[in-house]
mmCIF file of C-alpha atoms in Angstrom:
data_model
loop_
_atom_site.group_PDB
_atom_site.id
_atom_site.type_symbol
_atom_site.label_atom_id
_atom_site.label_comp_id
_atom_site.label_asym_id
_atom_site.label_seq_id
_atom_site.Cartn_x
_atom_site.Cartn_y
_atom_site.Cartn_z
ATOM 1 C CA UNK A 1 27.889 25.312 -20.319
ATOM 2 C CA UNK A 2 25.848 22.296 -20.051
ATOM 3 C CA UNK A 3 24.237 23.073 -16.707
ATOM 4 C CA UNK A 4 23.604 26.341 -18.421
ATOM 5 C CA UNK A 5 21.310 24.169 -21.056
ATOM 6 C CA UNK A 6 19.975 21.551 -19.495
ATOM 7 C CA UNK A 7 18.471 24.201 -16.917
ATOM 8 C CA UNK A 8 17.082 25.573 -20.321
ATOM 9 C CA UNK A 9 16.110 23.102 -21.493
ATOM 10 C CA UNK A 10 14.166 22.051 -17.739
ATOM 11 C CA UNK A 11 12.557 25.965 -17.566
ATOM 12 C CA UNK A 12 11.581 25.203 -21.255
ATOM 13 C CA UNK A 13 10.464 22.512 -22.544
ATOM 14 C CA UNK A 14 10.700 23.266 -26.660
ATOM 15 C CA UNK A 15 9.486 20.945 -27.977
ATOM 16 C CA UNK A 16 12.251 20.419 -30.664
ATOM 17 C CA UNK A 17 16.265 20.753 -30.554
ATOM 18 C CA UNK A 18 15.854 23.550 -33.530
ATOM 19 C CA UNK A 19 13.033 25.807 -32.045
ATOM 20 C CA UNK A 20 15.285 24.770 -28.303
ATOM 21 C CA UNK A 21 18.450 26.758 -30.476
ATOM 22 C CA UNK A 22 16.395 29.402 -32.230
ATOM 23 C CA UNK A 23 14.957 30.530 -28.624
ATOM 24 C CA UNK A 24 15.993 33.774 -26.798
ATOM 25 C CA UNK A 25 18.588 32.589 -23.766
ATOM 26 C CA UNK A 26 17.226 33.057 -21.356
ATOM 27 C CA UNK A 27 19.966 34.845 -18.650
ATOM 28 C CA UNK A 28 20.717 37.688 -21.761
ATOM 29 C CA UNK A 29 17.813 38.105 -24.152
ATOM 30 C CA UNK A 30 18.813 39.406 -27.002
ATOM 31 C CA UNK A 31 20.787 36.685 -27.471
ATOM 32 C CA UNK A 32 19.557 33.027 -29.255
ATOM 33 C CA UNK A 33 20.730 29.719 -27.375
ATOM 34 C CA UNK A 34 22.324 28.734 -30.474
ATOM 35 C CA UNK A 35 24.058 32.384 -30.242
ATOM 36 C CA UNK A 36 25.354 31.725 -27.840
ATOM 37 C CA UNK A 37 26.789 28.392 -28.033
ATOM 38 C CA UNK A 38 28.933 30.091 -30.477
ATOM 39 C CA UNK A 39 29.570 32.373 -27.824
ATOM 40 C CA UNK A 40 31.104 28.739 -25.643
ATOM 41 C CA UNK A 41 32.691 28.315 -29.109
ATOM 42 C CA UNK A 42 34.976 31.361 -29.711
ATOM 43 C CA UNK A 43 35.832 31.145 -25.660
ATOM 44 C CA UNK A 44 37.571 28.159 -25.248
ATOM 45 C CA UNK A 45 38.292 27.364 -29.114
ATOM 46 C CA UNK A 46 36.200 23.891 -29.773
ATOM 47 C CA UNK A 47 33.553 22.916 -31.539
ATOM 48 C CA UNK A 48 30.939 22.243 -29.674
ATOM 49 C CA UNK A 49 27.636 22.197 -31.070
ATOM 50 C CA UNK A 50 23.928 20.539 -29.051
ATOM 51 C CA UNK A 51 23.078 17.238 -31.069
ATOM 52 C CA UNK A 52 19.764 16.415 -29.482
ATOM 53 C CA UNK A 53 18.121 16.894 -25.841
ATOM 54 C CA UNK A 54 15.442 15.031 -23.836
ATOM 55 C CA UNK A 55 13.454 15.553 -21.185
ATOM 56 C CA UNK A 56 12.436 12.308 -18.720
ATOM 57 C CA UNK A 57 9.605 12.544 -16.412
ATOM 58 C CA UNK A 58 9.368 9.984 -14.191
ATOM 59 C CA UNK A 59 6.459 8.613 -12.583
ATOM 60 C CA UNK A 60 6.641 7.211 -8.571
ATOM 61 C CA UNK A 61 6.800 3.291 -9.541
ATOM 62 C CA UNK A 62 10.104 4.242 -12.327
ATOM 63 C CA UNK A 63 13.603 4.353 -11.215
ATOM 64 C CA UNK A 64 15.906 6.506 -13.731
ATOM 65 C CA UNK A 65 19.279 5.048 -14.194
ATOM 66 C CA UNK A 66 22.505 7.135 -15.841
ATOM 67 C CA UNK A 67 26.293 6.853 -16.103
ATOM 68 C CA UNK A 68 28.787 8.243 -18.116
ATOM 69 C CA UNK A 69 31.171 6.500 -19.737
ATOM 70 C CA UNK A 70 34.990 7.995 -21.446
ATOM 71 C CA UNK A 71 34.242 11.779 -19.052
ATOM 72 C CA UNK A 72 31.017 11.185 -20.557
ATOM 73 C CA UNK A 73 31.390 10.311 -24.932
ATOM 74 C CA UNK A 74 28.485 7.725 -24.255
ATOM 75 C CA UNK A 75 26.126 8.382 -21.866
ATOM 76 C CA UNK A 76 23.055 5.442 -21.347
ATOM 77 C CA UNK A 77 19.999 5.994 -19.232
ATOM 78 C CA UNK A 78 18.154 3.048 -18.349
ATOM 79 C CA UNK A 79 14.672 2.864 -16.777
ATOM 80 C CA UNK A 80 12.889 0.326 -15.009
ATOM 81 C CA UNK A 81 8.927 -0.368 -14.090
ATOM 82 C CA UNK A 82 8.366 -1.875 -11.141
ATOM 83 C CA UNK A 83 10.010 1.157 -7.825
ATOM 84 C CA UNK A 84 11.157 4.362 -7.160
ATOM 85 C CA UNK A 85 14.588 3.401 -5.736
ATOM 86 C CA UNK A 86 15.931 1.100 -7.838
ATOM 87 C CA UNK A 87 18.390 3.966 -9.843
ATOM 88 C CA UNK A 88 21.731 2.184 -8.960
ATOM 89 C CA UNK A 89 20.268 -1.314 -10.627
ATOM 90 C CA UNK A 90 18.804 0.852 -12.966
ATOM 91 C CA UNK A 91 23.199 3.061 -13.329
ATOM 92 C CA UNK A 92 24.281 -0.665 -13.283
ATOM 93 C CA UNK A 93 22.084 -1.818 -17.053
ATOM 94 C CA UNK A 94 23.243 1.616 -17.608
ATOM 95 C CA UNK A 95 26.297 0.977 -17.321
ATOM 96 C CA UNK A 96 25.910 -2.654 -19.636
ATOM 97 C CA UNK A 97 24.238 -0.871 -22.571
ATOM 98 C CA UNK A 98 27.018 1.475 -22.054
ATOM 99 C CA UNK A 99 29.598 -1.624 -23.036
ATOM 100 C CA UNK A 100 26.849 -3.977 -25.506
ATOM 101 C CA UNK A 101 25.547 -0.817 -27.455
ATOM 102 C CA UNK A 102 21.476 -2.843 -27.724
ATOM 103 C CA UNK A 103 20.023 -1.068 -30.882
ATOM 104 C CA UNK A 104 16.058 -2.611 -29.399
ATOM 105 C CA UNK A 105 14.232 -3.032 -25.913
ATOM 106 C CA UNK A 106 13.288 -6.692 -27.046
ATOM 107 C CA UNK A 107 12.946 -8.864 -30.063
ATOM 108 C CA UNK A 108 9.069 -7.553 -30.554
ATOM 109 C CA UNK A 109 10.497 -3.840 -30.933
ATOM 110 C CA UNK A 110 12.741 -4.626 -34.279
ATOM 111 C CA UNK A 111 11.124 -3.905 -37.285
ATOM 112 C CA UNK A 112 9.903 -6.014 -39.108
ATOM 113 C CA UNK A 113 11.533 -5.168 -42.759
ATOM 114 C CA UNK A 114 15.540 -5.718 -40.554
ATOM 115 C CA UNK A 115 13.405 -8.950 -39.328
ATOM 116 C CA UNK A 116 12.791 -9.565 -42.380
ATOM 117 C CA UNK A 117 16.376 -9.188 -44.144
ATOM 118 C CA UNK A 118 17.532 -11.046 -41.338
ATOM 119 C CA UNK A 119 16.146 -14.356 -41.420
ATOM 120 C CA UNK A 120 17.136 -13.982 -45.690
ATOM 121 C CA UNK A 121 20.107 -13.968 -44.945
ATOM 122 C CA UNK A 122 20.132 -16.710 -42.385
ATOM 123 C CA UNK A 123 18.430 -19.053 -46.157
ATOM 124 C CA UNK A 124 21.111 -17.775 -48.573
ATOM 125 C CA UNK A 125 23.391 -19.191 -45.842
ATOM 126 C CA UNK A 126 21.803 -22.204 -45.556
ATOM 127 C CA UNK A 127 20.482 -22.885 -49.334
ATOM 128 C CA UNK A 128 22.538 -26.227 -49.182
ATOM 129 C CA UNK A 129 20.879 -27.320 -46.244
ATOM 130 C CA UNK A 130 18.248 -30.191 -45.586
ATOM 131 C CA UNK A 131 14.917 -28.554 -46.187
ATOM 132 C CA UNK A 132 13.617 -30.122 -42.833
ATOM 133 C CA UNK A 133 16.157 -28.759 -40.686
ATOM 134 C CA UNK A 134 16.291 -25.113 -42.060
ATOM 135 C CA UNK A 135 13.711 -23.437 -40.393
ATOM 136 C CA UNK A 136 15.240 -24.753 -37.294
ATOM 137 C CA UNK A 137 18.506 -23.076 -38.138
ATOM 138 C CA UNK A 138 17.024 -19.890 -38.852
ATOM 139 C CA UNK A 139 15.106 -19.846 -35.677
ATOM 140 C CA UNK A 140 18.455 -20.223 -34.146
ATOM 141 C CA UNK A 141 20.133 -18.206 -35.720
ATOM 142 C CA UNK A 142 17.592 -15.402 -35.022
ATOM 143 C CA UNK A 143 17.911 -15.920 -31.428
ATOM 144 C CA UNK A 144 21.302 -15.247 -31.963
ATOM 145 C CA UNK A 145 20.561 -11.593 -33.810
ATOM 146 C CA UNK A 146 17.804 -10.852 -30.693
ATOM 147 C CA UNK A 147 20.893 -11.605 -28.186
ATOM 148 C CA UNK A 148 23.312 -9.223 -29.837
ATOM 149 C CA UNK A 149 20.971 -6.752 -31.197
ATOM 150 C CA UNK A 150 18.145 -6.373 -28.287
ATOM 151 C CA UNK A 151 19.141 -5.341 -24.323
ATOM 152 C CA UNK A 152 16.675 -7.390 -22.660
ATOM 153 C CA UNK A 153 18.012 -10.357 -24.665
ATOM 154 C CA UNK A 154 21.534 -9.807 -24.176
ATOM 155 C CA UNK A 155 23.856 -12.113 -21.975
ATOM 156 C CA UNK A 156 24.833 -9.165 -18.459
ATOM 157 C CA UNK A 157 27.996 -8.294 -18.656
ATOM 158 C CA UNK A 158 28.305 -8.728 -15.410
ATOM 159 C CA UNK A 159 26.669 -11.946 -15.247
ATOM 160 C CA UNK A 160 27.112 -13.787 -18.507
ATOM 161 C CA UNK A 161 25.072 -17.079 -17.406
ATOM 162 C CA UNK A 162 21.359 -14.929 -18.121
ATOM 163 C CA UNK A 163 20.716 -12.357 -20.007
ATOM 164 C CA UNK A 164 19.649 -8.870 -18.058
ATOM 165 C CA UNK A 165 15.853 -8.817 -18.142
ATOM 166 C CA UNK A 166 16.676 -12.075 -16.486
ATOM 167 C CA UNK A 167 19.022 -10.298 -14.157
ATOM 168 C CA UNK A 168 16.441 -7.031 -13.458
ATOM 169 C CA UNK A 169 14.347 -9.987 -12.805
ATOM 170 C CA UNK A 170 15.997 -11.413 -9.840
ATOM 171 C CA UNK A 171 17.680 -8.082 -8.460
ATOM 172 C CA UNK A 172 14.042 -7.218 -8.285
ATOM 173 C CA UNK A 173 13.076 -10.720 -6.477
ATOM 174 C CA UNK A 174 15.573 -9.647 -3.838
ATOM 175 C CA UNK A 175 13.905 -5.992 -2.890
ATOM 176 C CA UNK A 176 10.771 -7.897 -3.056
ATOM 177 C CA UNK A 177 9.819 -5.948 -6.182
ATOM 178 C CA UNK A 178 8.379 -6.971 -9.933
ATOM 179 C CA UNK A 179 11.656 -4.837 -12.044
ATOM 180 C CA UNK A 180 11.264 -4.244 -15.685
ATOM 181 C CA UNK A 181 13.472 -2.464 -17.914
ATOM 182 C CA UNK A 182 10.435 -0.075 -19.952
ATOM 183 C CA UNK A 183 13.145 2.174 -22.264
ATOM 184 C CA UNK A 184 16.756 2.738 -22.378
ATOM 185 C CA UNK A 185 19.069 5.292 -24.553
ATOM 186 C CA UNK A 186 22.409 4.685 -25.405
ATOM 187 C CA UNK A 187 24.110 8.827 -26.787
ATOM 188 C CA UNK A 188 27.630 9.231 -27.336
ATOM 189 C CA UNK A 189 29.585 11.605 -28.797
ATOM 190 C CA UNK A 190 29.293 12.093 -33.193
ATOM 191 C CA UNK A 191 27.136 8.923 -33.097
#
């Protein structure tokens, strides 16, 4: 079923999940894709749903690593720029993503309203501190926040002495390439 769905997405390139579910299923055009899904649900007795679809396009200087954890309950994708032959490294980054659940790639990707809210929380925690050190404390708290939620800033799980971005950079130097993470995806069943 999963292979058939992936083949269908690849062949038809739907613009949305809703469009995809309503389109005729190519192996039985009397049924829509969603009706095909319903038939599978009835035959297996399992509640199978299609929640998301995504087609990734790979350029000649990119490596895409896919990692599936817990029998597909968590699936991650890491896309590296700078070389087309670093899928194993990208998969290693994908393993980190599965374990550490980053929300953003880099600090500049965190929406300003979230950054402001985090700063407000930090300020409320240090109201009794002298004004001359409040800014330094807030900077430290924000740095800690970004280390928690931003993939590039997280400590790499297999080498905690460096961030994920530094790990990718150092691995790139070993193969004579300038590598960096440009995108990641983390999907989780039920999420």
